[in-house]
mmCIF file of C-alpha atoms and ligand atoms in Angstrom:
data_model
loop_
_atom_site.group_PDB
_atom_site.id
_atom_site.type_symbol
_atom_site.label_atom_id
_atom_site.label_comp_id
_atom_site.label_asym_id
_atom_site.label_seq_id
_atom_site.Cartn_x
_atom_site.Cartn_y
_atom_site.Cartn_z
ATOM 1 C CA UNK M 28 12.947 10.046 -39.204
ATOM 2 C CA UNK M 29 14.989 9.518 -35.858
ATOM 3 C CA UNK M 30 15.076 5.791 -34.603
ATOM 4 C CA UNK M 31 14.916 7.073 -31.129
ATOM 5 C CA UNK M 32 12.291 7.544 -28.762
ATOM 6 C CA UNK M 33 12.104 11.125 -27.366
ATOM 7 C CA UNK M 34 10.808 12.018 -24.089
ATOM 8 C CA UNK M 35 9.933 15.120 -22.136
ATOM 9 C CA UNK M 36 10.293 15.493 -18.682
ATOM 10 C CA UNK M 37 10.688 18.287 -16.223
ATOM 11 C CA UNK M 38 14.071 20.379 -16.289
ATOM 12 C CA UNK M 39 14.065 21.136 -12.846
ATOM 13 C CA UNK M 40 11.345 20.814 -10.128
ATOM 14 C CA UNK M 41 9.403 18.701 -8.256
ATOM 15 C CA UNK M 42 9.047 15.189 -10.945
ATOM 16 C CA UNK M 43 12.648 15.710 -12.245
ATOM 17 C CA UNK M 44 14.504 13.478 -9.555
ATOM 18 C CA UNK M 45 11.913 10.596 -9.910
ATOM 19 C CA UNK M 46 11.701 11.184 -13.530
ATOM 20 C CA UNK M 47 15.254 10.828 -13.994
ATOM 21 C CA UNK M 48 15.163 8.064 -11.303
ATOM 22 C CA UNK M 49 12.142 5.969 -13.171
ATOM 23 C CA UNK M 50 14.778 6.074 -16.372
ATOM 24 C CA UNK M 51 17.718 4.687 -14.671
ATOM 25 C CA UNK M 52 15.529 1.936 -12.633
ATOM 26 C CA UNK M 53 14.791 0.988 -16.410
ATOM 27 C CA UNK M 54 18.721 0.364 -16.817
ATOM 28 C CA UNK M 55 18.570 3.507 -19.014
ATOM 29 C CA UNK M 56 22.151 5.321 -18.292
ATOM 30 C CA UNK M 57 21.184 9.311 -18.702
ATOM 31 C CA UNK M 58 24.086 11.907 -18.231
ATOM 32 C CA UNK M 59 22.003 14.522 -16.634
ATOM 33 C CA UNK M 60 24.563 17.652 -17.127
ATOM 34 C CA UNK M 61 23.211 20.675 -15.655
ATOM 35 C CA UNK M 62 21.735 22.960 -17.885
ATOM 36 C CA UNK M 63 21.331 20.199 -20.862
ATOM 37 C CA UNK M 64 18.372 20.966 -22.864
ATOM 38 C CA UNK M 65 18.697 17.016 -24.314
ATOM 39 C CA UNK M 66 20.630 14.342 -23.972
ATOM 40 C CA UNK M 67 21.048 10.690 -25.159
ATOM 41 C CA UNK M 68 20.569 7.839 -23.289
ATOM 42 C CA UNK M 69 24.411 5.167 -24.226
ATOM 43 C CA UNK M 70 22.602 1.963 -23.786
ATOM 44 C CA UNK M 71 18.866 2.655 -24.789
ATOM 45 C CA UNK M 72 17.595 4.104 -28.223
ATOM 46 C CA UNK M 73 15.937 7.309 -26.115
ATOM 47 C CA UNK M 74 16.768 11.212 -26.329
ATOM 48 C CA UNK M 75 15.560 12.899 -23.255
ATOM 49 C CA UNK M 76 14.151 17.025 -23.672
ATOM 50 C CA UNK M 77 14.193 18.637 -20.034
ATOM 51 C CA UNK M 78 11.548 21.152 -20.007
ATOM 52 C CA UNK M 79 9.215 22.997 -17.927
ATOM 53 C CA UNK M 80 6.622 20.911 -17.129
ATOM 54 C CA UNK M 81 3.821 23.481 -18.585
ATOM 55 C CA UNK M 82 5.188 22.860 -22.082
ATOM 56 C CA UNK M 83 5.332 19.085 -21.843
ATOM 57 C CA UNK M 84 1.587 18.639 -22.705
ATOM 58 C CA UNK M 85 2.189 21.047 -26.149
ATOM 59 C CA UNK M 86 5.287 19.431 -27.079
ATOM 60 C CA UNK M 87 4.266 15.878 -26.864
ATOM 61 C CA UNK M 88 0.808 17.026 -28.822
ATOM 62 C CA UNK M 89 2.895 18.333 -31.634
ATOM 63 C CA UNK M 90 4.890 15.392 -31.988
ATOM 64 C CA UNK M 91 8.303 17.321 -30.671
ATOM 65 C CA UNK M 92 8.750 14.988 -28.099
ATOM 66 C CA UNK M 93 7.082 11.081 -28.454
ATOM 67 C CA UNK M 94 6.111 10.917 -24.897
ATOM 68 C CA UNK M 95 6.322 13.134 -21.560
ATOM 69 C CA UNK M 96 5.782 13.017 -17.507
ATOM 70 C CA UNK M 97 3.552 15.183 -16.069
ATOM 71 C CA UNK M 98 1.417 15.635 -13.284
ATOM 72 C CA UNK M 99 -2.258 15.028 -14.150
ATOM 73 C CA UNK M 100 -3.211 18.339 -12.913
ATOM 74 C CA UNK M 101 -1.003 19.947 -15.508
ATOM 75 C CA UNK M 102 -2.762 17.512 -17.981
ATOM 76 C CA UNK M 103 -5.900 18.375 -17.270
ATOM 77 C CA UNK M 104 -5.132 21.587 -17.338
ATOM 78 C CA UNK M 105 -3.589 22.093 -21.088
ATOM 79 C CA UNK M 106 -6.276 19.830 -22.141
ATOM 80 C CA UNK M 107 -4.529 18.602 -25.148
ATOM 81 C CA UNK M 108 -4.643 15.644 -27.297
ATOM 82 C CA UNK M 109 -2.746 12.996 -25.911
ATOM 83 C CA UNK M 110 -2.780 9.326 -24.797
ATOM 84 C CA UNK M 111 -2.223 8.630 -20.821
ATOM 85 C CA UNK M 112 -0.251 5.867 -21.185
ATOM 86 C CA UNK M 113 0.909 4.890 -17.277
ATOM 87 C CA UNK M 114 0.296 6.676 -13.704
ATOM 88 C CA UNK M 115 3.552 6.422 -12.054
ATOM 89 C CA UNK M 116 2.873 6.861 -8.518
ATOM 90 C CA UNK M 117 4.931 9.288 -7.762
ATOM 91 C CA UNK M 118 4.289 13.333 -7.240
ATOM 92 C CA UNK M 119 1.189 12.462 -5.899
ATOM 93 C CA UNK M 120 -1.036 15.685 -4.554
ATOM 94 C CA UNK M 121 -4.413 17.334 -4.436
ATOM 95 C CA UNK M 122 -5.898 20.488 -6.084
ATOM 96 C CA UNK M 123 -7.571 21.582 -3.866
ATOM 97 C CA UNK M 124 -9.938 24.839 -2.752
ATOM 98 C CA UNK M 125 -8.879 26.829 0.642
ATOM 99 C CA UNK M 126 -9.739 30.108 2.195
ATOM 100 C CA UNK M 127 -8.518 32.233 5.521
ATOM 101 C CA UNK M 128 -9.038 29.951 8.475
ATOM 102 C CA UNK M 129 -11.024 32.050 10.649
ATOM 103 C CA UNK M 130 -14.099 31.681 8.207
ATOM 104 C CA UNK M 131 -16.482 29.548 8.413
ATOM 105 C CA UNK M 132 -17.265 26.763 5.498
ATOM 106 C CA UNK M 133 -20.262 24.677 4.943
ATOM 107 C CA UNK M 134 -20.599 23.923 1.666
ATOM 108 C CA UNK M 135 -19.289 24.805 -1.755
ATOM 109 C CA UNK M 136 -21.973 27.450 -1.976
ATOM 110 C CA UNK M 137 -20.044 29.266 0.185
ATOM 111 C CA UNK M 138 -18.371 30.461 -2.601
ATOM 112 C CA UNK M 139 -20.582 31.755 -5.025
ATOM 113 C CA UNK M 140 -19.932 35.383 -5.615
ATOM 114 C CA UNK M 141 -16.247 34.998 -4.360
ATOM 115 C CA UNK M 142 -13.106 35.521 -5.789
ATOM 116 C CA UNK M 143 -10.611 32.521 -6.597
ATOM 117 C CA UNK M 144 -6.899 33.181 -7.309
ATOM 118 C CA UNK M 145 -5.311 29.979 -9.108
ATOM 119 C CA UNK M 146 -3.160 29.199 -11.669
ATOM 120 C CA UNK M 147 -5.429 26.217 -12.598
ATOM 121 C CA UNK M 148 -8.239 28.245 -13.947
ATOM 122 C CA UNK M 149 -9.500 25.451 -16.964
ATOM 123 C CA UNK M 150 -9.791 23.007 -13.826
ATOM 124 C CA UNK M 151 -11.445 25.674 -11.899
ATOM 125 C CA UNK M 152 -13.844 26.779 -13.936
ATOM 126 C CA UNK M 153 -14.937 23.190 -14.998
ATOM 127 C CA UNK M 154 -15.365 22.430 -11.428
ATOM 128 C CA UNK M 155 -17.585 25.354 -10.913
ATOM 129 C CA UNK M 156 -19.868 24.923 -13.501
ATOM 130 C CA UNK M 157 -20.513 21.185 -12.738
ATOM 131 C CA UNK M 158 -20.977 22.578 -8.897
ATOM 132 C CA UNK M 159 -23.582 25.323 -10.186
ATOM 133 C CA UNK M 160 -21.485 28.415 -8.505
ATOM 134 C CA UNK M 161 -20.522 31.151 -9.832
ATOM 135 C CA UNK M 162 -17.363 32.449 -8.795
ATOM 136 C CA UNK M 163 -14.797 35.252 -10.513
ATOM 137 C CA UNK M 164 -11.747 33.230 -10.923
ATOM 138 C CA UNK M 165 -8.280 35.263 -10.851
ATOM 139 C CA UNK M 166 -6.046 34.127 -13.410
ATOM 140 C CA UNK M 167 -2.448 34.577 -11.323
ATOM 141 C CA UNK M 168 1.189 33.021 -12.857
ATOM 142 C CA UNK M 169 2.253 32.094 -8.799
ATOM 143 C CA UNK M 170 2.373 32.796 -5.072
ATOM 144 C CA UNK M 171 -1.060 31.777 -4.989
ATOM 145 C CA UNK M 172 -1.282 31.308 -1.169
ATOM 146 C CA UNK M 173 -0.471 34.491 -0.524
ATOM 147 C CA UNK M 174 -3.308 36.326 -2.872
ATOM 148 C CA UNK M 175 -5.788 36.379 0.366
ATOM 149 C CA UNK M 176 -3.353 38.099 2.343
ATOM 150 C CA UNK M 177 -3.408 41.019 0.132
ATOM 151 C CA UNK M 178 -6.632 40.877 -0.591
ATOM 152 C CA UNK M 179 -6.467 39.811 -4.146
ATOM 153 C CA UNK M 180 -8.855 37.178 -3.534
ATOM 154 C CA UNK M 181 -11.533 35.547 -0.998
ATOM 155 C CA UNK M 182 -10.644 32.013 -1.626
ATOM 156 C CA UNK M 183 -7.854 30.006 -3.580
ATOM 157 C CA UNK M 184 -6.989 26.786 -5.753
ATOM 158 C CA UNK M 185 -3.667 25.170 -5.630
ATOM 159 C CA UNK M 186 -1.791 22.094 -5.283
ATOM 160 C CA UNK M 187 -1.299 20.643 -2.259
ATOM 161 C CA UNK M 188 0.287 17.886 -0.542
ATOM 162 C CA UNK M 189 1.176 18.185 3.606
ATOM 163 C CA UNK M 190 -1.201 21.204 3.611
ATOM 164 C CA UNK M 191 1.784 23.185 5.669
ATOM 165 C CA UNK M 192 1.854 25.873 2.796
ATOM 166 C CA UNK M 193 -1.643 26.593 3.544
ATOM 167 C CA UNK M 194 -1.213 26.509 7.214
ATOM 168 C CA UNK M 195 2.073 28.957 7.355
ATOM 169 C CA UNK M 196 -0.374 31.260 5.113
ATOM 170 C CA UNK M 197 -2.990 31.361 7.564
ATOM 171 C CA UNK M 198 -5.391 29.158 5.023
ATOM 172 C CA UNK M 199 -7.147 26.017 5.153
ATOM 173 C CA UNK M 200 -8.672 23.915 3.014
ATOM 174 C CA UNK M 201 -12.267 23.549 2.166
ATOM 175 C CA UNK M 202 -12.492 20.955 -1.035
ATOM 176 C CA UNK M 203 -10.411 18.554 -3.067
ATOM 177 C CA UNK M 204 -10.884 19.532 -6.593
ATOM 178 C CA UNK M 205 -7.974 16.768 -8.101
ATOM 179 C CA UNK M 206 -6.025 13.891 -6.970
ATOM 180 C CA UNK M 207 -3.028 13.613 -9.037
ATOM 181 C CA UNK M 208 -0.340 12.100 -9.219
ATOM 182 C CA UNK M 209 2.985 11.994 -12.347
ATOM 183 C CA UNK M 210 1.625 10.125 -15.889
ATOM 184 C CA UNK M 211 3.306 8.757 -18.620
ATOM 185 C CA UNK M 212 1.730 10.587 -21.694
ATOM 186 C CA UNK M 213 2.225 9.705 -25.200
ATOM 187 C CA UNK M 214 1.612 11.491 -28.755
ATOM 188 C CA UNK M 215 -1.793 9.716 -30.266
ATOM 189 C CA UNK M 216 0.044 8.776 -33.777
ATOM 190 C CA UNK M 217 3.976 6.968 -32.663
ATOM 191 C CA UNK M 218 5.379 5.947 -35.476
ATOM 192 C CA UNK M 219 6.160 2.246 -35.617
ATOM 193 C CA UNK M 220 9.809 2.496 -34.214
ATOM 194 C CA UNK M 221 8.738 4.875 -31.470
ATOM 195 C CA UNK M 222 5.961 2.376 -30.389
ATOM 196 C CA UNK M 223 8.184 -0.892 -30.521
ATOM 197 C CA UNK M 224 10.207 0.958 -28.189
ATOM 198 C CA UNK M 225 7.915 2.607 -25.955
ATOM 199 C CA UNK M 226 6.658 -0.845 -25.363
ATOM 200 C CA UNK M 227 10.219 -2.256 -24.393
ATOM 201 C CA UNK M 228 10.259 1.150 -21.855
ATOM 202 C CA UNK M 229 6.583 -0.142 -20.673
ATOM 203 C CA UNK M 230 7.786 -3.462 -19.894
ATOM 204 C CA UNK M 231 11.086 -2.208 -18.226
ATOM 205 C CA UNK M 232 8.821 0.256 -16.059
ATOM 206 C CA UNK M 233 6.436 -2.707 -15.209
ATOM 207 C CA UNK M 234 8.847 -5.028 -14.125
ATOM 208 C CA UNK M 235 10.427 -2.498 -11.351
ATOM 209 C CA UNK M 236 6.704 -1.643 -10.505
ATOM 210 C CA UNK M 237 6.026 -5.167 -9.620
ATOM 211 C CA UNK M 238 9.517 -5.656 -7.885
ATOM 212 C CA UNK M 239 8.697 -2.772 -5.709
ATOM 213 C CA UNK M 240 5.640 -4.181 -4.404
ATOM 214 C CA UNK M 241 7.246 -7.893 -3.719
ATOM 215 C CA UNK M 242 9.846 -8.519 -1.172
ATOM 216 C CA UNK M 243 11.910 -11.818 -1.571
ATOM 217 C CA UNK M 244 11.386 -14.137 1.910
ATOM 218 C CA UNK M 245 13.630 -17.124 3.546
ATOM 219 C CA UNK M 246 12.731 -18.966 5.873
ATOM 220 C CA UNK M 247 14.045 -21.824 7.776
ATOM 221 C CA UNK M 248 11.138 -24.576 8.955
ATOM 222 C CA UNK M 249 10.544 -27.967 10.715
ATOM 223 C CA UNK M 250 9.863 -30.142 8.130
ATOM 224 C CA UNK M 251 6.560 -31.137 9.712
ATOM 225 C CA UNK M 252 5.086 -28.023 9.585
ATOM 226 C CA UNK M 253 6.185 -27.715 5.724
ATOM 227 C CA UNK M 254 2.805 -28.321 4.172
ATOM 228 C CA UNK M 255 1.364 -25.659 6.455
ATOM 229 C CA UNK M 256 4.197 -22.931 5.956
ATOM 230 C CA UNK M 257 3.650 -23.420 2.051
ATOM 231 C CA UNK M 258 0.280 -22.902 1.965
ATOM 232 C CA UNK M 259 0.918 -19.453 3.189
ATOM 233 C CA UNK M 260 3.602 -18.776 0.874
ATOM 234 C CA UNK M 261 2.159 -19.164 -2.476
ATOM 235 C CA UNK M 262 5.246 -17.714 -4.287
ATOM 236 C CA UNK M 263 5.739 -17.136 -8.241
ATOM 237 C CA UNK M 264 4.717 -20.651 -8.696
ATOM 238 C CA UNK M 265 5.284 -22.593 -5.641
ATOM 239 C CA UNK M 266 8.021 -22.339 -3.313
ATOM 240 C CA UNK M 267 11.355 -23.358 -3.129
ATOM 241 C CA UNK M 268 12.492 -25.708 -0.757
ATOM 242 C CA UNK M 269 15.780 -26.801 0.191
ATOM 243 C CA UNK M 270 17.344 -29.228 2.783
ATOM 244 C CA UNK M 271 19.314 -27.969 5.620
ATOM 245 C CA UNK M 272 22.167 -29.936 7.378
ATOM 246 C CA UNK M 273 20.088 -30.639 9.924
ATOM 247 C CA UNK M 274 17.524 -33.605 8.589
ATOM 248 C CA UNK M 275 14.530 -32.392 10.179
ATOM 249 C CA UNK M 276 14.571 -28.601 9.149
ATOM 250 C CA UNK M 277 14.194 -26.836 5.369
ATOM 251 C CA UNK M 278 15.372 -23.696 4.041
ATOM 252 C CA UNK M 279 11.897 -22.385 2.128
ATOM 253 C CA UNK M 280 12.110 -19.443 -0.463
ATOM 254 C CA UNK M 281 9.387 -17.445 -1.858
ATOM 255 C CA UNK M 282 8.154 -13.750 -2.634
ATOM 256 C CA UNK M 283 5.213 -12.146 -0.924
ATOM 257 C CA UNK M 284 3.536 -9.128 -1.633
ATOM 258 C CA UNK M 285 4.081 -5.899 0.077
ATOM 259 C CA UNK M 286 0.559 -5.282 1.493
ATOM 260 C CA UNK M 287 0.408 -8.701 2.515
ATOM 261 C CA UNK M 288 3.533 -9.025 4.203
ATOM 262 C CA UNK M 289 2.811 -8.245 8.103
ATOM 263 C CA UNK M 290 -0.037 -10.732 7.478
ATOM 264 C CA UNK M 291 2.554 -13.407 6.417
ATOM 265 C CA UNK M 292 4.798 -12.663 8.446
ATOM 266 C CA UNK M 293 2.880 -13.548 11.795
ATOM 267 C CA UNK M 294 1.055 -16.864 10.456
ATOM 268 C CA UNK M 295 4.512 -18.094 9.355
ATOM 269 C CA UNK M 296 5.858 -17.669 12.771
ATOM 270 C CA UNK M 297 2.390 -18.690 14.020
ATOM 271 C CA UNK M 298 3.284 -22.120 12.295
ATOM 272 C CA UNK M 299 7.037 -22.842 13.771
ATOM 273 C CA UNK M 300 9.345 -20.460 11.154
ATOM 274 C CA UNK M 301 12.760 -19.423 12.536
ATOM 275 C CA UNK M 302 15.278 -16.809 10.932
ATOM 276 C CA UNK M 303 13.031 -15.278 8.439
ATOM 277 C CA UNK M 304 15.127 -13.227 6.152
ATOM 278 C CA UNK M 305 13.421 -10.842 4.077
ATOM 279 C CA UNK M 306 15.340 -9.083 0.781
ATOM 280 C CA UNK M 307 14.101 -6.660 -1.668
ATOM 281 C CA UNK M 308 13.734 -7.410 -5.283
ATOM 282 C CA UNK M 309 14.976 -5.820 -8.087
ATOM 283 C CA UNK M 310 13.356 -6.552 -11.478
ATOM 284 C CA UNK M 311 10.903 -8.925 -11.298
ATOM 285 C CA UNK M 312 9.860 -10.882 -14.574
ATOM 286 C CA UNK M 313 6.563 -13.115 -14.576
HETATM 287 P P1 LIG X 4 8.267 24.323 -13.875
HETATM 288 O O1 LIG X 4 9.426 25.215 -13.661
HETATM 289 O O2 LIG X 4 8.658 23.062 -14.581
HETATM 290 O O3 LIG X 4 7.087 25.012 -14.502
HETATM 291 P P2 LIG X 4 6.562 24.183 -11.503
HETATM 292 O O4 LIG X 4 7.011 25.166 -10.478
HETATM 293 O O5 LIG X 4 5.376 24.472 -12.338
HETATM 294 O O6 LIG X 4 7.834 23.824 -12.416
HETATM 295 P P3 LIG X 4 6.708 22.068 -9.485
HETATM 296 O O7 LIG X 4 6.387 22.874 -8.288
HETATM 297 O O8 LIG X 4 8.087 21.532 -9.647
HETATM 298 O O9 LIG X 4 6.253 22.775 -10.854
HETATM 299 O O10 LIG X 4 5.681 20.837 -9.514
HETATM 300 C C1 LIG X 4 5.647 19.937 -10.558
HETATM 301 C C2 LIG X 4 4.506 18.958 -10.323
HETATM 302 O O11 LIG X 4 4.750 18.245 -9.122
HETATM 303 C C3 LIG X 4 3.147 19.582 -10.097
HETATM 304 O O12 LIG X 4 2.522 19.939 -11.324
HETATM 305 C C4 LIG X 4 2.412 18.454 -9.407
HETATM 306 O O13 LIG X 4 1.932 17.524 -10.346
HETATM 307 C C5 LIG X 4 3.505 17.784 -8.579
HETATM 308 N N1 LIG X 4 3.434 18.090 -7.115
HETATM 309 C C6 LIG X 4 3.507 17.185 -6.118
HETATM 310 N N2 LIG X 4 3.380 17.746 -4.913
HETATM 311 C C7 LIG X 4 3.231 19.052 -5.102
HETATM 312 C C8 LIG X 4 3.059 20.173 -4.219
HETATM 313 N N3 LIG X 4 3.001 20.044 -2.917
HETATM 314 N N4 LIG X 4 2.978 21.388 -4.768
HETATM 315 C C9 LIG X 4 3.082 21.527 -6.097
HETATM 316 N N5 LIG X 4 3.217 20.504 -6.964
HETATM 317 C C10 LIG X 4 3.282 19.262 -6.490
HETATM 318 ZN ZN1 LIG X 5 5.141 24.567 -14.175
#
C-alpha cells in the first residue's frame, strides 16, 4: 500500500492548465515535464497520472488512480461507479443538440426519425427516451460538427461553449442537453490514508475557493460616520479599525464578497469613505 494519494487528470487538453493550476493554488509543487505519464508532487504526499480524460472515469473506478478531474459530461457519459466529490468551476460548457441553420425548429419532436451524430451517445440516448423521440443516433469518435455537411447526419450533439464552432459550421443550436462543468471524482472505497489526505486537499481547495470570491477592502473614514461605514462592512468578524494621524479620520479594514462588492462599494462612498483600496486575497481560513 502507497501512502500517497493518486490523482488523474487530463494529459493534455482543455482541464489540464486549470487542473494543474487548482494543484499548485493548493501549494502543491508539480513538475509537469512534457510527456510525463506521473509525477510526484516534493511537498505534498500526491502522485499525479496525466491521462486522457475518457479513461479517467475507468481508472479512478478500478482503484488505479484515488481520485480524478473530469468534466461531468464525460462522467455521465462512462457512467461508472464513483463518488463526485467537488464541482470546480472551471471548464464549464453545454451539451447541447444543433442542426443546419436554415431549418426550421419548434420543438424536440422535430427530431424524431432523424439522424444524430455525437460522441455522447449514453447521454443521448437517455435524453431521448425521457423526451419520447425516437431518433438513430450515429456513434462517431470526432469532427462532429462537420457530420451534417456530408450528410452523415440531420442533426448533432456536442459540447459547446461560445457556440462559434457551430456557427463557422453553418449549425445552430436547438436544445441544451447538459450543463457541465470540471468535478473532483473519487473511488467509492479510499483507504484510510488516501481519505485523511484527500480531506487535507479538500480543505486546501476550499480555502482558495473562498479567497477567490472575497476581496480584502481599506478604507479611510470620518470618524463620525464610523458606526454607519461598519454596518456595511460586516467583515470576518467585525472590522478593523485603526487611527490615522489625523484625530478625526480612521483607517477601516474588512473583506467583502465578490458579488456584493459594487453594492458596497457605492453605500460606503454614499456614507463619506475616501481612498478605498481594494486587494485580492489569497487563502482565506474561517
Ligand atoms: P482527450 O485527449 O483527453 O481525450 P478531448 O479532446 O476529449 O481530450 P477536450 O476537448 O480537451 O477533450 O475537452 C475536455 C473537457 O473540457 C470536455 O470533456 C469538457 O468537459 C470541457 N470543455 C469545456 N469547454 C469545452 C468546449 N467548448 N468543447 C469541448 N469541451 C469543452
Ligand atoms: Zn477525450
Amino acid at each position: 500500500m502507497t501512502n500517497k494519494l493518486k490523482i488523474a487528470i487530463q494529459k493534455s487538453g482543455r482541464l489540464s492548465e486549470n487542473s494543474l493550476k487548482l494543484l499548485k493554488e493548493c501549494g502543491i509543487d508539480i513538475d509537469n515535464g512534457l510527456n510525463k505519464l506521473k509525477t510526484e508532487a516534493s511537498n505534498f504526499p500526491i502522485e499525479v497520472f496525466f491521462l486522457r480524460d475518457d479513461d479517467i472515469p475507468q481508472y479512478v473506478e478500478d482503484g488505479v488512480a484515488d481520485i480524478g478531474i473530469v468534466g461531468e459530461n464525460v462522467l455521465l457519459e462512462k457512467n461508472k461507479n464513483l463518488k463526485l466529490v467537488d464541482k470546480l468551476g472551471f471548464g464549464k460548457c453545454r451539451l447541447s443538440l444543433a442542426i443546419p441553420k436554415e431549418q426550421n425548429y419548434k420543438s424536440i419532436k422535430d427530431l424524431n426519425g432523424k439522424r444524430i451524430a455525437t460522441t455522447y451517445s449514453i447521454i443521448l440516448s437517455k435524453y431521448l427516451k425521457a423526451q419520447k423521440i425516437k431518433a438513430e443516433i450515429h456513434e462517431i469518435s470526432g469532427s462532429v460538427e462537420i457530420a451534417p455537411s456530408i450528410g452523415l447526419a440531420d442533426a448533432i450533439c456536442d459540447l459547446v461553449s461560445s457556440g462559434s464552432t457551430l456557427f463557422t459550421n453553418g449549425l445552430k443550436e436547438v436544445e441544451v442537453i447538459l450543463k457541465s462543468e470540471a468535478v473532483l471524482v473519487a473511488n467509492k472505497k479510499l483507504g484510510k490514508t488516501q481519505q485523511s489526505i484527500l480531506d487535507k486537499l479538500l480543505f486546501r481547495m476550499n480555502a482558495v475557493r473562498k479567497a477567490k470570491n472575497t476581496k480584502y477592502i481599506l478604507l479611510n473614514a470620518p470618524n463620525n460616520k464610523l458606526d454607519a461605514i461598519c454596518k456595511i462592512l460586516p467583515g470576518m468578524k467585525s472590522p478593523t479599525i485603526l487611527p490615522l494621524a489625523d484625530k478625526d479620520w480612521s483607517s477601516v479594514h474588512s473583506v467583502v464578497e465578490e458579488n456584493q462588492f459594487w453594492e458596497i462599494i457605492e453605500k460606503l462612498k454614499a456614507e463619506g469613505a475616501q481612498g478605498i483600496l481594494v486587494v485580492p486575497i489569497e487563502k482565506m481560513i474561517l
